[in-house]
CSV table of C-alpha atoms in Angstrom, one decimal:
chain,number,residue,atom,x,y,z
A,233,UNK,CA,115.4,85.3,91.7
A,234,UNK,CA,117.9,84.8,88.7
A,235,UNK,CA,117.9,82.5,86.3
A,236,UNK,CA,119.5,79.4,86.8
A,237,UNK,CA,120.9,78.3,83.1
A,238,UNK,CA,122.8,81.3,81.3
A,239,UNK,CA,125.2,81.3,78.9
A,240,UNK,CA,128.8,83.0,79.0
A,241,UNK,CA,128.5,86.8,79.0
A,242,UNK,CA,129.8,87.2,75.8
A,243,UNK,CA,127.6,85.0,74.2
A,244,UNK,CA,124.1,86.7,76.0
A,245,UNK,CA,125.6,89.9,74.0
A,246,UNK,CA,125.3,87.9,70.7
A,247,UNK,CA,121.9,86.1,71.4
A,248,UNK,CA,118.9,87.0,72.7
A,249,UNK,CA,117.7,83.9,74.1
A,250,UNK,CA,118.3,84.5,77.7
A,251,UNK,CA,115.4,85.5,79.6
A,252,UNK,CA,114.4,85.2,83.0
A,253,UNK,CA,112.1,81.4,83.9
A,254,UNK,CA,108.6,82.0,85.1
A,255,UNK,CA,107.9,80.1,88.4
A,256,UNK,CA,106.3,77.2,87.2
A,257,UNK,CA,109.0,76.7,84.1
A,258,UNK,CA,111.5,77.1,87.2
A,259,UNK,CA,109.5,74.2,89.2
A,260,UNK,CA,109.4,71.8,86.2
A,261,UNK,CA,113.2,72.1,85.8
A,262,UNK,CA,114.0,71.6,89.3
A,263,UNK,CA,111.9,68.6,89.3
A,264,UNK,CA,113.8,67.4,85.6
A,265,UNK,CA,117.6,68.0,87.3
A,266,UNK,CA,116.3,66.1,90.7
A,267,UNK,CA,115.3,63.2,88.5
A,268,UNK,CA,118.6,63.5,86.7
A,269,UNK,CA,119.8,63.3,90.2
A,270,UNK,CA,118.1,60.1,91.2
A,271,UNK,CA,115.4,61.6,93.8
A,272,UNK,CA,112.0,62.1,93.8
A,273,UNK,CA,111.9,65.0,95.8
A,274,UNK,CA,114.2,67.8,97.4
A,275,UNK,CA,115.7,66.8,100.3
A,276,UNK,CA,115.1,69.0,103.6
A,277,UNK,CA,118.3,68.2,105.9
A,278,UNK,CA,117.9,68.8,109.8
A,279,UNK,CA,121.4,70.3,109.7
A,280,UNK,CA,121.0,71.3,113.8
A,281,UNK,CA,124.3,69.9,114.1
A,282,UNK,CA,125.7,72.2,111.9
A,283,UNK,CA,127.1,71.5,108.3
A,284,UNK,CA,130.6,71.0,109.7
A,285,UNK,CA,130.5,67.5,111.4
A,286,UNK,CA,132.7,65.3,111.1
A,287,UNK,CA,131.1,63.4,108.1
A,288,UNK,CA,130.4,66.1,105.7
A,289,UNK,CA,133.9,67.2,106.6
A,290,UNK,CA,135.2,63.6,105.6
A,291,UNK,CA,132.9,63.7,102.3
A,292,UNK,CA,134.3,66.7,101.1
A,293,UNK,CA,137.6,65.8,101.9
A,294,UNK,CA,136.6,62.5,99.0
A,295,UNK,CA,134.8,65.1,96.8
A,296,UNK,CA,138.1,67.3,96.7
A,297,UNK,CA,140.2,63.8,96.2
A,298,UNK,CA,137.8,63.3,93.1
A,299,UNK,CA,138.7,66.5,91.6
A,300,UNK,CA,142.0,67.3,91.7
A,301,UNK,CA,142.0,63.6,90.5
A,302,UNK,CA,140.4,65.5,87.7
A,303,UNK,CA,142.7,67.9,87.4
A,304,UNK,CA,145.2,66.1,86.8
A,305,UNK,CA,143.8,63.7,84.2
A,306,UNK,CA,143.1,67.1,82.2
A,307,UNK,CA,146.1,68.1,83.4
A,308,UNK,CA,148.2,64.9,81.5
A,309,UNK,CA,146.2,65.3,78.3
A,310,UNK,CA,148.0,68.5,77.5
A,311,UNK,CA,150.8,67.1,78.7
A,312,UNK,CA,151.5,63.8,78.6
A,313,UNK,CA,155.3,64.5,80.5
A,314,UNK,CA,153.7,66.2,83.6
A,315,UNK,CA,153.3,64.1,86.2
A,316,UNK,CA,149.8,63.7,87.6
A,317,UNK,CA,150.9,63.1,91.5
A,318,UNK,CA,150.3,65.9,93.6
A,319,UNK,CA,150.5,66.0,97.0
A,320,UNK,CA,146.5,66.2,98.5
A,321,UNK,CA,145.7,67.1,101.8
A,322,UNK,CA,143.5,64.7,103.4
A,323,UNK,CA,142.4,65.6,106.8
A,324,UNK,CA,140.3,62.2,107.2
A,325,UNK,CA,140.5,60.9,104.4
A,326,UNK,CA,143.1,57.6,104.1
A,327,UNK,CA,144.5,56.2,100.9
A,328,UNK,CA,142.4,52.9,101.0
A,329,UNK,CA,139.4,55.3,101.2
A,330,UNK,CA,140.8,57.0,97.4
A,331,UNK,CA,141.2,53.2,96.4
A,332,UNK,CA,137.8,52.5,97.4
A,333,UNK,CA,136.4,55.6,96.1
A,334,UNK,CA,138.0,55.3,92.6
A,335,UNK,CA,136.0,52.0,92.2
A,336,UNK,CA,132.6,53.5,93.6
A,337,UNK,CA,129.8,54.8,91.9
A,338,UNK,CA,128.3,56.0,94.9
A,339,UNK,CA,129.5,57.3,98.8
A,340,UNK,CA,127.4,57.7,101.3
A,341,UNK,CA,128.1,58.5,105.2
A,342,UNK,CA,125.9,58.2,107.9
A,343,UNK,CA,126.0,59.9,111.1
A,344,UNK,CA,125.4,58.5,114.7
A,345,UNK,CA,121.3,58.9,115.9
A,346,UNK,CA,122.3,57.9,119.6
A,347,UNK,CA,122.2,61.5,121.0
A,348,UNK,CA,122.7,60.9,124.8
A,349,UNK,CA,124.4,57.7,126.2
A,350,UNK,CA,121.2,55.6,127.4
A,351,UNK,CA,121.9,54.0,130.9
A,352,UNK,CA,123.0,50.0,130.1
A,353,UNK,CA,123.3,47.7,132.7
A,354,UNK,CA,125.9,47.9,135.3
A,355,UNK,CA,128.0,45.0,133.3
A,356,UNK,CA,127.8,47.2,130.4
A,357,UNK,CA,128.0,50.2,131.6
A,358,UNK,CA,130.9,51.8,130.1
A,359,UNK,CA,129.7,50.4,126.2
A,360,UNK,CA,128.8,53.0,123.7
A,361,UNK,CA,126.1,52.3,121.4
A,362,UNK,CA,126.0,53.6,118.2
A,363,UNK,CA,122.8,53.7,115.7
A,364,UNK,CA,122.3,54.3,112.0
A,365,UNK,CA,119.8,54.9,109.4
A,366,UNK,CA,120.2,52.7,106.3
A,367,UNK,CA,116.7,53.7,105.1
A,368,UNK,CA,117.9,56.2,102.7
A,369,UNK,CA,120.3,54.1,100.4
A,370,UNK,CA,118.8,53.9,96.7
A,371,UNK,CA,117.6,50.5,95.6
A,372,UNK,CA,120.1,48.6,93.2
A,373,UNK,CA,123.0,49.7,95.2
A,374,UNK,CA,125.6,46.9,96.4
A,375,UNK,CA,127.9,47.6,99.2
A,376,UNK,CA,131.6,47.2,98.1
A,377,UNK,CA,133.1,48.2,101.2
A,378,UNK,CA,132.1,50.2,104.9
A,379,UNK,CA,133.8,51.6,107.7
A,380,UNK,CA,133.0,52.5,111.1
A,381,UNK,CA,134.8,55.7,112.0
A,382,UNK,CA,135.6,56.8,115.5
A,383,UNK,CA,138.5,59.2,116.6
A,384,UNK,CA,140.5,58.6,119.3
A,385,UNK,CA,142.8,61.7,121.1
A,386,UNK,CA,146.1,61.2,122.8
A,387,UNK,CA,145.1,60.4,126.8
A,388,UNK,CA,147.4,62.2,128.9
A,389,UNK,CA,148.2,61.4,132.2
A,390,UNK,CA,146.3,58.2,133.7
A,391,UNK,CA,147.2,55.5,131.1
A,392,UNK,CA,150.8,56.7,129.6
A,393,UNK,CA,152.9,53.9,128.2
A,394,UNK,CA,149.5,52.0,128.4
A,395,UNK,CA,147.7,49.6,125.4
A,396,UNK,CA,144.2,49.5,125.9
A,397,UNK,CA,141.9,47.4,123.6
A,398,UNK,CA,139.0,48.1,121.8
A,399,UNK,CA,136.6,45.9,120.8
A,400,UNK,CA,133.8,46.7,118.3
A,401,UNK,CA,130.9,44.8,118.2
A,402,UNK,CA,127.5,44.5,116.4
A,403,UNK,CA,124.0,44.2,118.4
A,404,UNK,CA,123.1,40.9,117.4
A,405,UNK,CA,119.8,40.9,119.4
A,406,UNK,CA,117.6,43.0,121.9
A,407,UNK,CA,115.2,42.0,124.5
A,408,UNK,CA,114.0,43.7,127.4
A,409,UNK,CA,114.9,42.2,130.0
A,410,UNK,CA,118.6,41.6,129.6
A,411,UNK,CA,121.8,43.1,128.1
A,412,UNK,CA,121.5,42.9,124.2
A,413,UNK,CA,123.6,39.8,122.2
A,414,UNK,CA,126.7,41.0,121.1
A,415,UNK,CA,129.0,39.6,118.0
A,416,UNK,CA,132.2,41.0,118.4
A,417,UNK,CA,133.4,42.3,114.8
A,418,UNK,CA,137.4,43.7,115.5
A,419,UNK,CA,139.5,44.3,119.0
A,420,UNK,CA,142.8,46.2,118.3
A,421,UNK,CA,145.6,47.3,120.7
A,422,UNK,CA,146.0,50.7,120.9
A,423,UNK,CA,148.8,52.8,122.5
A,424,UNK,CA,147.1,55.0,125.1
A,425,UNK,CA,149.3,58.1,123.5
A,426,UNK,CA,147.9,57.4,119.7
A,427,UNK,CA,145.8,60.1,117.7
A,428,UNK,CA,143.8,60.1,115.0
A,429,UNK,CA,140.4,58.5,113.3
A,430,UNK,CA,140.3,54.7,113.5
A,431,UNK,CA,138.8,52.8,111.1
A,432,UNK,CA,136.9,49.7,111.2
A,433,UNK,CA,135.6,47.6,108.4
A,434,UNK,CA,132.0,46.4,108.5
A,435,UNK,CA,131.4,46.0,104.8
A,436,UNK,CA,129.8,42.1,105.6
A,437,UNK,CA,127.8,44.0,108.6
A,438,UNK,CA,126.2,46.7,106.3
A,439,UNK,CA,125.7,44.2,103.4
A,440,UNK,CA,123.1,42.0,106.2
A,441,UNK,CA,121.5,45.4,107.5
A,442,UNK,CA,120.6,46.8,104.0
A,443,UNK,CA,119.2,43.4,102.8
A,444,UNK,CA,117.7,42.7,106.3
A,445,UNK,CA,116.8,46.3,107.3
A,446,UNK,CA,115.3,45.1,110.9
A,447,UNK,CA,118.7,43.0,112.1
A,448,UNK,CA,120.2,46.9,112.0
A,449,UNK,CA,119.9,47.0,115.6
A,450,UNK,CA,123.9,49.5,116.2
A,451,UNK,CA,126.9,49.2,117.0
A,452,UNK,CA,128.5,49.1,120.5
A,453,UNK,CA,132.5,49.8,121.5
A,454,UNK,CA,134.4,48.5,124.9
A,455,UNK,CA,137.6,49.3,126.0
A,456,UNK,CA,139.6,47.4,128.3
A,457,UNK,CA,143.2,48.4,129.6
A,458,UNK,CA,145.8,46.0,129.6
A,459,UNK,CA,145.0,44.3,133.1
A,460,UNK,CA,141.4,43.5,131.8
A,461,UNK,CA,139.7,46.5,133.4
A,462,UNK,CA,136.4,47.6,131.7
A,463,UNK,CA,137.1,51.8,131.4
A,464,UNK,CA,135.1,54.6,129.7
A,465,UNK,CA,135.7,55.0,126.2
A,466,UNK,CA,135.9,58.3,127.2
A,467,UNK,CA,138.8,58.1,129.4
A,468,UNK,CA,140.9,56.5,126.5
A,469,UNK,CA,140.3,59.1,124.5
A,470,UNK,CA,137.8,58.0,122.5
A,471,UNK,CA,135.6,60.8,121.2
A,472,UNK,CA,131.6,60.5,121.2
A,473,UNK,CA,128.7,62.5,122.0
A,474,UNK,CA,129.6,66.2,123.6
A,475,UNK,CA,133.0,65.9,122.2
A,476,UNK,CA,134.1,68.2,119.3
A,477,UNK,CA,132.3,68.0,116.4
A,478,UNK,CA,134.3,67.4,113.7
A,479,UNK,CA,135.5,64.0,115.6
A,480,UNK,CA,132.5,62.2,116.0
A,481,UNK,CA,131.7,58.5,114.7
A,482,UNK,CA,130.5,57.9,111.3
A,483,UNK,CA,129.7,55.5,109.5
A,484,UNK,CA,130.8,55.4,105.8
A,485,UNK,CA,130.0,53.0,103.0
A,486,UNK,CA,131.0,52.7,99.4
A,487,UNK,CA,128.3,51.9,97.1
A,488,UNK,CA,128.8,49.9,93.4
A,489,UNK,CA,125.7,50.6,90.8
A,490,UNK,CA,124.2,46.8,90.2
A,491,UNK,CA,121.8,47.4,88.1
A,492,UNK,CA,120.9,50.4,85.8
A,493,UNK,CA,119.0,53.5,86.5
A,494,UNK,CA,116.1,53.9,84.4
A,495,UNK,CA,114.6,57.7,84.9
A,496,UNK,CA,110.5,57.2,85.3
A,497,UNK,CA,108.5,59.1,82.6
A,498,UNK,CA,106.6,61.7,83.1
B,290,UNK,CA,120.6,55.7,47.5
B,291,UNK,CA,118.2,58.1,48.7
B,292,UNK,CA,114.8,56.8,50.3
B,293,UNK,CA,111.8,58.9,50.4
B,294,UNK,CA,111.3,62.3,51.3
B,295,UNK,CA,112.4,62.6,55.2
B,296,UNK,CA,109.8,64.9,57.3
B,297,UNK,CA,112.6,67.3,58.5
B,298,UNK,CA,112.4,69.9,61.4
B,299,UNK,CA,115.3,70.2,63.9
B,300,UNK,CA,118.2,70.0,61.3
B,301,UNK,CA,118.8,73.3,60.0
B,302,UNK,CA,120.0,71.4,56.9
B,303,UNK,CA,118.2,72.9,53.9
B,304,UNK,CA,119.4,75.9,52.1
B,305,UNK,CA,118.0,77.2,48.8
B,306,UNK,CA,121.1,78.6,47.6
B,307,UNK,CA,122.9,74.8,48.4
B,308,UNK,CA,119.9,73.6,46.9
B,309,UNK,CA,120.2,75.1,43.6
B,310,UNK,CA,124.5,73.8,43.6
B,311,UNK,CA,125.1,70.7,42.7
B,312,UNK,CA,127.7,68.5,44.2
B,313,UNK,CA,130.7,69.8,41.2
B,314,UNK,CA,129.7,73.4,41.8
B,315,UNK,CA,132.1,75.2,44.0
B,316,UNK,CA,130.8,76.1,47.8
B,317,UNK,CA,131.9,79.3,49.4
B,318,UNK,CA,133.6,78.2,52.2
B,319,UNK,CA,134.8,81.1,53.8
B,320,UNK,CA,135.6,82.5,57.1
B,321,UNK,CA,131.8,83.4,58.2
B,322,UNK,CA,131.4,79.5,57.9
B,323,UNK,CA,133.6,79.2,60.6
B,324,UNK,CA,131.5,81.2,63.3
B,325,UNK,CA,128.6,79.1,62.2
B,326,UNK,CA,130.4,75.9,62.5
B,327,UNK,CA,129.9,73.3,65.0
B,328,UNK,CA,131.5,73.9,68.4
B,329,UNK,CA,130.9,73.6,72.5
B,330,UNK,CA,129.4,76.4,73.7
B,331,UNK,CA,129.4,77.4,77.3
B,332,UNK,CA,126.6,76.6,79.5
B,333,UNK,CA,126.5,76.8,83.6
B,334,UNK,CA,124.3,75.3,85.4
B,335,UNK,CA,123.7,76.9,88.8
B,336,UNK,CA,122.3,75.0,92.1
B,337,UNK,CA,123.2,78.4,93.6
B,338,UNK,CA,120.5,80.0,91.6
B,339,UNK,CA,118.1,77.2,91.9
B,340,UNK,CA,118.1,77.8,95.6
B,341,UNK,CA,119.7,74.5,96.8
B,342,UNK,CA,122.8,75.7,98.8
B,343,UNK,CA,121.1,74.0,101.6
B,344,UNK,CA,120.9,70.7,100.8
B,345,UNK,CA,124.1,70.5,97.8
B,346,UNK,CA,127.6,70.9,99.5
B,347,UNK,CA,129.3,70.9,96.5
B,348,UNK,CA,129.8,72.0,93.6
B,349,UNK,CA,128.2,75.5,93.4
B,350,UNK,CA,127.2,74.5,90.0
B,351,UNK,CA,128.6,73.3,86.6
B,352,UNK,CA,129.5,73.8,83.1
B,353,UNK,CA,127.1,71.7,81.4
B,354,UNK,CA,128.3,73.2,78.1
B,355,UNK,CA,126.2,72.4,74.8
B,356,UNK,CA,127.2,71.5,71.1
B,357,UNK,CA,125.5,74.1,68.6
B,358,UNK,CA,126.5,74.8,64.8
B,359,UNK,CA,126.4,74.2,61.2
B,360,UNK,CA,127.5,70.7,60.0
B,361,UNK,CA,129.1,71.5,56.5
B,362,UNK,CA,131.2,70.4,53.7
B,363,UNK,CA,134.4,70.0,53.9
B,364,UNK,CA,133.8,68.3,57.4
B,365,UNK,CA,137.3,68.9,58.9
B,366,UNK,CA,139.0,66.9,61.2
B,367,UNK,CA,138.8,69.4,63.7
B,368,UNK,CA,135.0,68.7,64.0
B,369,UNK,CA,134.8,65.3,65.6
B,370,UNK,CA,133.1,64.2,62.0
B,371,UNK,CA,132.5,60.6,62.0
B,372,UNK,CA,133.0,58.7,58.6
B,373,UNK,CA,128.7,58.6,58.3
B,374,UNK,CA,128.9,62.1,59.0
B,375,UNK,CA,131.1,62.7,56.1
B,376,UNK,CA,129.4,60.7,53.7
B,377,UNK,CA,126.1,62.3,54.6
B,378,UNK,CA,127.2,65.8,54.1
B,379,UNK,CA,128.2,64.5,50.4
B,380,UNK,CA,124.8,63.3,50.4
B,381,UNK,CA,123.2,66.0,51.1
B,382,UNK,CA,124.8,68.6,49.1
B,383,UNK,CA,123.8,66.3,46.2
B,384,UNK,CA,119.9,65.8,47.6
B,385,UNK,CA,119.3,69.0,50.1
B,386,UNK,CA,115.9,68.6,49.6
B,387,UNK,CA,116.0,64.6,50.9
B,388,UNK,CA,118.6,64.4,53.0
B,389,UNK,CA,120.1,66.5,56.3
B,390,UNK,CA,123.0,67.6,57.3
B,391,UNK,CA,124.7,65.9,59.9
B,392,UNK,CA,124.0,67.1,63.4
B,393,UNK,CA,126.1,69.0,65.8
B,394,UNK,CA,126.3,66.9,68.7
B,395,UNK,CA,128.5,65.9,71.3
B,396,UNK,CA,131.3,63.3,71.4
B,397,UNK,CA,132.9,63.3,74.5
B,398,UNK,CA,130.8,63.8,77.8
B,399,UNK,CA,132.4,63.7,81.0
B,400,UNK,CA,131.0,62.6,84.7
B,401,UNK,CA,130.6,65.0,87.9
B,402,UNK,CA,130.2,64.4,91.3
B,403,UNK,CA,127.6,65.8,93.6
B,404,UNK,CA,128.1,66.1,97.0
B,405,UNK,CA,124.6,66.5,99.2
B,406,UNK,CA,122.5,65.9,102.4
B,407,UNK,CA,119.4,63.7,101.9
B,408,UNK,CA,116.7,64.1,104.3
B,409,UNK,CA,118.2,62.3,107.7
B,410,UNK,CA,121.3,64.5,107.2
B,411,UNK,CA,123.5,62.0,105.7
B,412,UNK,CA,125.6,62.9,103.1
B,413,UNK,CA,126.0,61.5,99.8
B,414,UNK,CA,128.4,61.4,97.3
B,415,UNK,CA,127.6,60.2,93.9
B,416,UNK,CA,129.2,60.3,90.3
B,417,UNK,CA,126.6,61.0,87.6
B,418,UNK,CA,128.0,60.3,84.0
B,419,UNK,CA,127.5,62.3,80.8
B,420,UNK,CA,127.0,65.7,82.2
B,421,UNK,CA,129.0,67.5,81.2
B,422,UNK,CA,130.2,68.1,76.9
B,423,UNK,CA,133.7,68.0,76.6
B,424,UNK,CA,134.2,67.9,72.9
B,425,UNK,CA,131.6,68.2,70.3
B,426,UNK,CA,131.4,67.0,66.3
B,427,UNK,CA,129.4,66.1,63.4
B,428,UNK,CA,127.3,62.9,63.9
């Protein structure tokens, strides 16, 4: 019930021109900072998957980069001998993704719809599928770079001193009565014992969904170990639905402003 | 030169006692000037308080900050005067009637970043420039 816009407490002792908003002055100035911020209306996240997945983990990880960035430009004004490295600590984040993000305008993750593994056919059986929603990205937006994200653990036992290879590929084309049309985007070696967040760039893949919204038809990951056997992602240690929350896939993309915002009057 | 009249309202320019000076009388500049003069003042904005925790991440809020102030002769350096603004405030002590001070407004505005959900639950993060006043001066 406060007011949202105050001046610093010294200053409300010398003026008197703080006072509390009235309900509609309130609704009128949300609506004015929302158009400031580009949208027509609040947004109402479904945040049943809590507020700590792994994609708003990995955004704030960028927003943090951002500002101690910041910080340190201010930082080097008032001293110009000070050196503005410091060391960041980026749990997800990578360096390419700083390099990307200095040149963006806008960032934008998207988490995996696909829920529950659907039954595919017994030749693709142990494919994942993965699905996003593009819908949301803001007109006048180009794509300067994407990444499919997916976290791999350290597999034990079964595959030690094992390479496995995973292959990423894009749905290229549905129909009911067979297995979908697959274009294979990357396959990488992996050590069986390796750790951490792999990252996969489909910047050209995005760039054809958000111009073509209806050829967004997923993503879907193999694995194959090093005698050509088809295994579950799973058993390689690649994390997906049911595993730990802050290591599921995402999907982030970089955005570049094309064209100029111009605010609608009221 | 000095064009008509100018209708005048948000520039608290006009002062009879300036007025009634003309530009070889002597102005009292003294330290009361300097409370008046123009200078960032601190503004927050709060998404707290507006009630959008839910859907911004980050930040809580921001210092927005805003330029208020008299724009006077001598315009000092340490006012962000531009040359115009200079000349102006010569003019003006010469035609207070005609012509306005300068305004207090600001010259360096910086960018912030807003972290926050849209409605499918992806999150966005997105610079938006000329938020925030760093540095204010006589325009």
């Amino acid at each position: 019930g406060g007011s949202f816009l105050f001046d610093s407490a010294s200053e409300l002792q010398s003026r008197s021109i703080h006072r509390r908003l009235r309900t509609q002055e309130k609704r009128e100035m949300q609506k004015e900072i929302l158009s400031i911020l580009g949208l027509t209306h609040r947004p109402r996240p479904h945040l049943w998957n809590g507020k700590y997945n792994s994609a708003p983990l990995f955004m704030l990880d960028l927003y943090n980069a951002l500002n101690v960035d910041k910080k340190n430009e201010l930082d080097a004004s008032w001293n110009p001998n000070k050196s503005v490295f410091t060391t960041q600590e980026h749990h997800l984040a990578t360096v390419q993704d700083n390099a990307y993000l200095n040149e963006a305008d806008m960032v934008m993750s998207f988490v995996n719809l696909v829920e529950y593994d659907r039954e595919l056919s017994p030749n693709r059986r142990h494919h994942k599928e993965f699905k996003f929603n593009l819908s949301q990205i803001p007109e006048g937006e180009k794509v300067a770079a994407a990444e499919f994200r997916i976290y791999k653990e350290c597999v034990g036992t079964a595959f030690h001193n094992e390479t496995i290879q995973l292959s990423v590929f894009k749905v290229v084309g549905k129909r009911l009565d067979r297995d979908a049309d697959l274009l294979l985007l990357e396959s990488r070696q992996l050590w069986a014992v390796d750790e951490g967040w792999l990252e996969f760039d489909i910047t050209a893949t995005i760039n054809l969904w958000v111009m073509k919204p209806h050829h967004n038809l997923g993503l879907q990951i193999s694995v194959q170990t090093s005698i050509g056997e088809n295994i579950n992602p799973k058993e390689a240690g690649l994390v997906s639905q049911g595993g730990p929350l802050e290591k599921q896939p995402f999907m982030v993309a970089f955005f570049k402003v094309k064209e100029l915002h111009i605010r609608t009057p009221r | 030169s000095v064009g008509k009249p100018r209708q005048q309202s948000r520039n608290r320019s006009t002062y009879p006692q300036e007025a009634q000076k003309g530009p070889g009388q002597t102005v009292d500049h003294n330290s009361s000037d300097q409370k008046t003069a123009c200078r960032k003042h601190e503004l927050y904005v709060s998404f707290r308080d507006l009630g959008w925790q839910d859907w911004i991440i980050a930040p809580e809020g921001y210092a927005a900050n805003y330029c208020d102030g008299e724009c006077s002769f001598p315009l000092n350096a340490h006012m962000n005067a531009t040359n115009h603004a200079i000349v102006q405030t010569l003019v003006h002590l010469m035609n207070p009637e005609n012509v306005p001070k300068p305004c207090c407004a600001p010259t360096k505005l910086h960018a912030i970043s807003v972290l926050y959900f849209d409605d499918n639950s992806n999150v966005i993060l997105k610079k938006y420039k000329n938020m925030v006043v760093r540095a204010c001066g006589c325009h």
